[in-house]
Amino acid sequence: MKYIPYGRQCVDKDDINAVISVLKGDWLTQGPNITGFEEGLAEYCGAKYAVTFNSGTSALHGAYYSLGLGEKDEFITSPNTFVATANAGVYLGARPVFVDIEQDTGNMDVQKLEKLITKVTKLIVPVHYAGHPVDMEKVNNLAQKYHLHVVEDACHAIGSHFKTGKTGACQYSDLTVFSFHPVKHITTGEGGAVLTNNKEYYNKLIMFRSHGITKENLINEAEGDWSYEMQFLGYNYRLTDIQAALGLSQLAKLDTFISKRREIVRAYEKAFHDNPYFNIPVEKDYAYSSYHLYPIRLKDPYKENKKLLFNRFRELGLGVQVHYIPVYSQPYYQNLGYTKGLCPVAEDFYQREISLPVYPSMNDQNINYVIETIFETFQEIKE
Ligand SMILES: *Cc1c(COP(=O)(O)O)cnc(C)c1O
């Protein structure tokens, strides 16, 4: 039986040829494909600058660093995310504060943000869960009121829109972060990027990903053409040209990928609307989702059978997954003093959530198999 994963990359002949031509050329890293991919990303999103990184995680680290996040600072984010959203701030000695989520979108509940803001809050990090944008206008209003920075963790959400603006345009944020891990919309194997309209953040990001080194704006007088300065402690977080060529080739297909995802979602909606077993994803009137995930939420009696359902789906070849175990429930965060019960809606969401397969190369047969298997399995459980 064929296994249908919850997500997978879509790499074709053009992508492969793009990578091969880099391997035959002069630049394996720090060459023209990096520039090309960065310009392509900035243009696609409608932002001034894009800086590539070797992962979404290192891109988040760079984003937080460039805004000056550091020790004794707090940043507010969602518990319904991958651990990297919080970890990247912990790298800098800052403390994540988790705001509870909306039960329908799984996004941070913006109504609950304000009372978590303190004198040491520096940053708000909305995560566009499953590809559905957070209400960025409301986040931005609070940020303005309290003089906070905003970083969008858009690792799920390249190609989505908030109202008429594209995610990554940074209309309501300082910086936006993407990931190019193979389960995300477009891939470079591993990789990430930060988008911004701010030259100062751009310069910091460029240095941060390369040891904190620059050849421009030197603090001391240049001794010669060889001169460079390390002005702060950076990392080697660079993407290679091999990866950037893949990214650039994938970027050209992003809108087609998203259309395919939305077609699959329409098929699911047609089959699953008004079903007695689970709630399906919503799309708010302010949102155009890029559907990185298709998270269903089990209704009450079935919530108790989640493990059984999950195992049965897997047995039947549906590569379902769960997104997410609330970040603060992880042993590392429990050891830091975060306790269960902190975000009850996120904990309830976790108990109910199962992500169904959605990726551009799913064919009608795959889609129908998912739908039939889901109904049959619930039928089975009922009996
Ligand atoms: C994938 C992901 C990351 C991390 O990206 P990597 O490229 O895997 O390092 C961060 N945040 C979210 C929400 C993600 O889905």
Coordinates of C-alpha atoms and ligand atoms in Angstrom, one line a residue:
M1 CA 0.0 0.0 0.0
K2 CA 1.2 3.5 -0.8
Y3 CA 2.0 5.7 2.1
I4 CA 0.6 9.3 1.8
P5 CA 2.7 11.6 4.0
Y6 CA 1.2 14.7 5.7
G7 CA 3.5 16.9 3.5
R8 CA 6.3 16.4 1.1
Q9 CA 8.5 18.4 -1.3
C10 CA 7.8 18.7 -5.0
V11 CA 11.1 18.6 -6.9
D12 CA 11.1 18.3 -10.7
K13 CA 13.5 18.2 -13.6
D14 CA 14.0 22.0 -13.8
D15 CA 15.0 22.0 -10.1
I16 CA 17.5 19.2 -10.6
N17 CA 19.0 20.9 -13.7
A18 CA 19.3 24.2 -11.8
V19 CA 21.3 22.4 -9.1
I20 CA 23.5 20.5 -11.6
S21 CA 24.5 23.7 -13.3
V22 CA 25.7 25.2 -10.0
L23 CA 27.8 22.2 -9.4
K24 CA 29.5 22.7 -12.8
G25 CA 30.1 26.4 -12.2
D26 CA 32.5 28.5 -10.1
W27 CA 30.4 29.3 -7.1
L28 CA 29.2 26.7 -4.7
T29 CA 28.5 29.2 -2.0
Q30 CA 28.2 33.0 -1.7
G31 CA 27.7 33.4 -5.4
P32 CA 25.1 34.7 -7.9
N33 CA 22.4 32.2 -6.9
I34 CA 22.2 33.6 -3.4
T35 CA 21.7 37.1 -4.8
G36 CA 19.2 35.8 -7.3
F37 CA 17.2 33.9 -4.7
E38 CA 17.2 36.8 -2.3
E39 CA 16.1 39.3 -5.0
G40 CA 13.4 36.8 -6.1
L41 CA 12.1 36.4 -2.6
A42 CA 12.0 40.2 -2.0
E43 CA 10.2 40.8 -5.2
Y44 CA 7.7 38.0 -4.7
C45 CA 6.8 39.3 -1.2
G46 CA 7.0 43.0 -2.0
A47 CA 9.7 43.7 0.6
K48 CA 12.9 45.7 0.0
Y49 CA 15.3 43.1 1.3
A50 CA 15.7 39.3 1.8
V51 CA 18.6 37.6 3.6
T52 CA 18.9 33.9 3.2
F53 CA 20.0 31.6 6.1
N54 CA 20.9 27.9 6.3
S55 CA 17.6 27.2 8.2
G56 CA 14.4 28.8 9.4
T57 CA 15.8 28.4 12.9
S58 CA 19.0 30.4 12.2
A59 CA 16.8 33.0 10.3
L60 CA 14.7 33.4 13.5
H61 CA 17.9 33.7 15.6
G62 CA 19.2 36.4 13.2
A63 CA 15.9 38.2 13.2
Y64 CA 15.7 38.4 17.0
Y65 CA 19.3 39.4 17.2
S66 CA 19.0 42.2 14.7
L67 CA 16.2 43.8 16.8
G68 CA 18.5 43.7 19.9
L69 CA 16.7 40.9 21.8
G70 CA 18.8 39.9 24.7
E71 CA 19.1 38.9 28.4
K72 CA 16.3 40.0 30.7
D73 CA 14.0 40.7 27.7
E74 CA 10.8 38.9 27.2
F75 CA 9.1 38.1 23.9
I76 CA 5.5 36.9 23.4
T77 CA 4.7 34.1 21.1
S78 CA 2.4 31.2 20.5
P79 CA 2.8 27.8 22.2
N80 CA 1.2 26.2 19.1
T81 CA 4.4 26.2 17.1
F82 CA 7.6 24.3 16.4
V83 CA 10.0 24.7 19.3
A84 CA 12.4 26.8 17.2
T85 CA 10.2 29.9 17.5
A86 CA 10.9 30.0 21.2
N87 CA 14.3 28.5 21.2
A88 CA 15.8 31.2 19.0
G89 CA 15.0 33.7 21.6
V90 CA 16.4 31.5 24.4
Y91 CA 19.7 31.4 22.5
L92 CA 20.0 35.1 23.2
G93 CA 19.1 34.8 26.9
A94 CA 15.6 36.1 26.5
R95 CA 12.5 34.6 28.0
P96 CA 9.5 33.4 25.9
V97 CA 6.1 34.3 27.2
F98 CA 3.3 32.2 25.8
V99 CA 0.0 33.6 24.9
D100 CA -3.0 31.3 24.5
I101 CA -4.5 30.6 21.1
E102 CA -7.8 30.9 19.2
Q103 CA -9.5 27.5 19.1
D104 CA -10.6 27.8 15.4
T105 CA -7.4 29.1 13.6
G106 CA -4.9 27.8 16.2
N107 CA -3.2 31.2 16.0
M108 CA -2.2 33.4 18.9
D109 CA -5.3 35.0 20.5
V110 CA -4.5 38.7 20.0
Q111 CA -7.2 39.7 22.5
K112 CA -5.1 38.0 25.2
L113 CA -1.8 39.7 24.2
E114 CA -2.1 43.1 26.0
K115 CA -2.3 41.8 29.5
L116 CA 1.0 39.9 29.0
I117 CA 3.0 43.0 28.0
T118 CA 5.4 44.1 30.8
K119 CA 8.2 46.6 31.1
V120 CA 10.7 44.0 29.8
T121 CA 8.6 42.9 26.8
K122 CA 10.6 43.7 23.6
L123 CA 9.0 41.7 20.9
I124 CA 5.8 40.0 19.7
V125 CA 6.2 36.9 17.4
P126 CA 3.0 35.9 15.7
V127 CA 3.2 32.4 14.1
H128 CA 0.9 32.0 11.1
Y129 CA -0.2 28.5 12.0
A130 CA -0.9 26.1 9.1
G131 CA -0.5 29.0 6.7
H132 CA -3.4 31.1 8.0
P133 CA -2.2 34.7 8.8
V134 CA -2.6 36.2 12.3
D135 CA -4.6 39.4 12.4
M136 CA -1.5 41.5 11.9
E137 CA -3.3 44.9 12.0
K138 CA -4.3 44.2 15.7
V139 CA -0.8 42.9 16.5
N140 CA 0.7 46.0 14.9
N141 CA -1.6 48.4 16.8
L142 CA -0.5 46.9 20.1
A143 CA 3.1 47.0 19.1
Q144 CA 2.8 50.7 18.2
K145 CA 1.0 51.5 21.5
Y146 CA 3.7 49.8 23.6
H147 CA 6.8 50.4 21.3
L148 CA 7.4 46.8 20.7
H149 CA 9.0 45.1 17.7
V150 CA 7.2 42.4 15.6
V151 CA 8.7 39.4 13.9
E152 CA 6.4 37.2 11.9
D153 CA 7.2 33.5 12.1
A154 CA 5.9 32.8 8.6
C155 CA 7.6 29.4 8.2
H156 CA 4.1 28.0 7.4
A157 CA 2.9 30.9 5.4
I158 CA 4.9 32.0 2.4
G159 CA 2.4 33.0 -0.3
S160 CA -0.4 33.7 2.2
H161 CA -2.1 37.2 2.4
F162 CA -3.4 39.3 5.3
K163 CA -6.2 41.4 3.8
T164 CA -4.6 42.6 0.5
G165 CA -1.0 42.4 1.7
K166 CA 1.3 39.5 1.0
T167 CA 3.0 37.8 4.0
G168 CA 6.7 38.8 3.8
A169 CA 5.9 42.4 2.7
C170 CA 6.4 43.4 6.4
Q171 CA 3.6 45.9 6.2
Y172 CA 2.7 45.3 9.9
S173 CA 6.1 43.9 11.2
D174 CA 9.8 44.7 11.3
L175 CA 10.8 41.3 10.0
T176 CA 9.3 38.1 8.5
V177 CA 10.9 34.7 8.7
F178 CA 10.5 31.8 6.2
S179 CA 11.7 28.2 6.3
F180 CA 12.7 26.1 3.3
H181 CA 12.6 22.7 5.0
P182 CA 11.2 20.0 2.7
V183 CA 7.8 19.9 4.3
K184 CA 7.3 23.6 3.8
H185 CA 6.0 25.2 0.6
I186 CA 9.3 25.5 -1.3
T187 CA 12.5 23.8 -0.3
T188 CA 16.3 24.2 -0.4
G189 CA 16.8 21.0 1.6
E190 CA 17.5 23.0 4.7
G191 CA 17.2 26.8 4.6
G192 CA 15.4 30.0 5.6
A193 CA 15.2 33.7 5.0
V194 CA 14.4 37.0 6.7
L195 CA 12.5 39.7 4.8
T196 CA 12.5 43.4 5.8
N197 CA 12.2 46.9 4.6
N198 CA 14.7 48.3 7.0
K199 CA 18.3 48.8 5.8
E200 CA 19.8 48.7 9.3
Y201 CA 18.3 45.3 10.2
Y202 CA 19.3 44.1 6.7
N203 CA 23.0 45.1 7.4
K204 CA 22.9 43.3 10.8
L205 CA 21.4 40.2 9.3
I206 CA 24.1 40.0 6.6
M207 CA 26.8 40.2 9.2
F208 CA 25.1 37.9 11.7
R209 CA 25.0 35.0 9.2
S210 CA 28.7 35.4 8.5
H211 CA 30.6 35.6 11.9
G212 CA 29.7 39.3 12.5
I213 CA 32.3 40.2 9.8
T214 CA 32.1 43.2 7.4
K215 CA 34.4 44.8 4.8
E216 CA 32.4 48.1 4.9
N217 CA 31.9 50.8 7.5
L218 CA 35.0 49.7 9.4
I219 CA 35.5 50.9 12.9
N220 CA 39.3 51.2 12.5
E221 CA 41.1 52.6 9.4
A222 CA 41.6 49.9 6.7
E223 CA 45.2 48.6 6.5
G224 CA 44.7 47.4 2.9
D225 CA 42.3 45.8 0.5
W226 CA 42.4 42.6 2.6
S227 CA 41.0 44.4 5.6
Y228 CA 37.8 43.1 7.3
E229 CA 36.5 43.5 10.7
M230 CA 34.5 41.2 13.0
Q231 CA 32.4 43.7 14.9
F232 CA 30.2 41.4 16.9
L233 CA 29.9 37.7 17.5
G234 CA 28.0 36.2 14.6
Y235 CA 27.7 32.6 13.2
N236 CA 28.2 30.7 10.0
Y237 CA 24.6 30.5 9.0
R238 CA 25.0 30.9 5.3
L239 CA 23.0 29.1 2.6
T240 CA 25.0 27.6 -0.3
D241 CA 24.6 28.5 -4.0
I242 CA 23.6 24.9 -4.6
Q243 CA 20.6 25.3 -2.3
A244 CA 19.8 28.8 -3.5
A245 CA 19.6 27.6 -7.1
L246 CA 17.0 25.0 -5.9
G247 CA 15.2 27.7 -4.0
L248 CA 15.1 30.1 -7.0
S249 CA 13.8 27.3 -9.2
Q250 CA 11.1 26.3 -6.7
L251 CA 10.1 30.0 -6.1
A252 CA 8.9 30.2 -9.7
K253 CA 6.4 27.4 -9.0
L254 CA 5.2 28.7 -5.6
D255 CA 1.9 30.1 -6.8
T256 CA 1.1 26.9 -8.6
F257 CA 1.9 24.9 -5.5
I258 CA -0.4 27.0 -3.4
S259 CA -3.2 26.7 -6.0
K260 CA -2.8 22.9 -5.8
R261 CA -3.0 23.0 -2.0
R262 CA -6.1 25.1 -2.1
E263 CA -7.7 22.7 -4.6
I264 CA -7.1 19.8 -2.2
V265 CA -8.5 21.8 0.6
R266 CA -11.7 22.5 -1.5
A267 CA -12.0 18.7 -2.1
Y268 CA -11.7 18.1 1.7
E269 CA -14.2 20.9 2.5
K270 CA -16.7 19.4 0.1
A271 CA -16.4 16.0 1.7
F272 CA -16.0 17.0 5.4
H273 CA -18.3 20.0 5.9
D274 CA -20.9 19.3 8.5
N275 CA -19.4 15.9 9.4
P276 CA -20.2 14.7 13.0
Y277 CA -16.6 13.8 13.9
F278 CA -14.4 16.8 13.6
N279 CA -14.1 20.5 12.8
I280 CA -12.2 21.5 9.7
P281 CA -9.9 24.6 9.2
V282 CA -11.5 28.0 8.9
E283 CA -10.4 30.9 6.7
K284 CA -11.2 34.2 8.2
D285 CA -12.4 37.1 6.0
Y286 CA -9.1 38.8 6.4
A287 CA -7.0 35.8 5.4
Y288 CA -5.9 34.0 2.3
S289 CA -4.2 30.9 3.7
S290 CA -1.4 29.1 1.9
Y291 CA -2.4 25.8 3.7
H292 CA 0.9 24.4 4.8
L293 CA -1.2 22.1 7.0
Y294 CA -4.8 20.8 7.0
P295 CA -5.4 20.6 10.8
I296 CA -8.7 18.9 11.8
R297 CA -10.0 19.1 15.4
L298 CA -11.8 16.1 16.9
K299 CA -15.2 16.8 18.3
D300 CA -16.0 15.8 21.9
P301 CA -16.6 12.1 22.1
Y302 CA -13.9 11.4 19.5
K303 CA -11.3 13.5 21.3
E304 CA -10.9 10.5 23.7
N305 CA -10.1 8.3 20.7
K306 CA -7.3 10.4 19.2
K307 CA -4.5 7.9 19.8
L308 CA -6.6 5.1 18.4
L309 CA -7.6 7.1 15.3
F310 CA -4.0 8.3 14.7
N311 CA -2.6 4.8 14.9
R312 CA -5.3 3.4 12.6
F313 CA -4.7 6.2 10.0
R314 CA -1.0 5.4 10.0
E315 CA -1.8 1.7 9.6
L316 CA -3.9 2.5 6.6
G317 CA -1.1 4.5 5.0
L318 CA -2.2 8.0 6.0
G319 CA 0.9 9.8 7.2
V320 CA -1.0 12.0 9.6
Q321 CA 0.9 14.1 12.1
V322 CA 0.1 16.3 15.2
H323 CA 0.8 20.0 15.3
Y324 CA 1.7 20.9 18.0
I325 CA 2.6 19.7 21.5
P326 CA 2.5 23.1 23.3
V327 CA 6.1 24.3 23.4
Y328 CA 6.2 24.9 27.1
S329 CA 5.1 21.2 27.8
Q330 CA 8.5 20.1 26.6
P331 CA 10.8 18.8 29.4
Y332 CA 13.4 21.6 28.7
Y333 CA 10.7 24.3 29.2
Q334 CA 9.2 22.5 32.2
N335 CA 12.7 22.6 33.7
L336 CA 12.7 26.3 33.2
G337 CA 9.6 26.6 35.3
Y338 CA 6.7 26.7 32.8
T339 CA 3.8 24.6 34.1
K340 CA 0.9 22.7 32.5
G341 CA -2.3 24.7 32.4
L342 CA -0.6 27.9 31.2
C343 CA -2.5 28.0 27.9
P344 CA -5.7 25.8 28.3
V345 CA -6.9 26.5 24.7
A346 CA -3.6 25.4 23.2
E347 CA -3.6 22.3 25.4
D348 CA -7.2 21.4 24.3
F349 CA -6.3 22.1 20.7
Y350 CA -3.3 19.7 21.0
Q351 CA -5.6 17.0 22.4
R352 CA -8.0 17.3 19.4
E353 CA -5.7 18.1 16.5
I354 CA -4.6 15.8 13.6
S355 CA -3.0 17.1 10.4
L356 CA -4.2 15.4 7.2
P357 CA -2.0 15.1 4.1
V358 CA -1.8 18.2 1.9
Y359 CA 1.0 18.7 -0.6
P360 CA 1.0 19.8 -4.3
S361 CA 1.7 16.4 -5.9
M362 CA -1.3 14.7 -4.3
N363 CA -3.5 13.3 -7.1
D364 CA -7.2 12.7 -7.1
Q365 CA -6.7 9.1 -6.2
N366 CA -4.7 10.1 -3.1
I367 CA -7.3 12.7 -2.1
N368 CA -10.1 10.2 -2.4
Y369 CA -8.2 7.6 -0.5
V370 CA -7.7 10.0 2.4
I371 CA -11.4 11.0 2.4
E372 CA -12.7 7.4 2.2
T373 CA -10.2 6.2 4.9
I374 CA -11.1 9.0 7.3
F375 CA -14.9 8.2 7.0
E376 CA -14.4 4.4 7.3
T377 CA -12.1 4.8 10.3
F378 CA -14.6 7.0 12.2
Q379 CA -17.4 4.5 11.3
E380 CA -15.2 1.7 12.7
I381 CA -14.6 3.6 15.9
K382 CA -18.3 4.3 16.4
E383 CA -19.2 0.6 16.2
Ligands
LIG1 C1 9.8 24.7 10.3 C2 9.6 25.7 11.3 C3 10.6 26.5 11.9 C4 12.0 26.1 11.8 O1 12.5 26.0 10.5 P1 13.7 25.1 10.1 O2 14.0 25.4 8.7 O3 13.3 23.7 10.3 O4 14.9 25.4 11.0 C5 10.2 27.5 12.8 N1 9.0 27.8 13.0 C6 7.9 27.1 12.5 C7 6.5 27.5 12.8 C8 8.2 26.1 11.6 O5 7.2 25.4 11.1

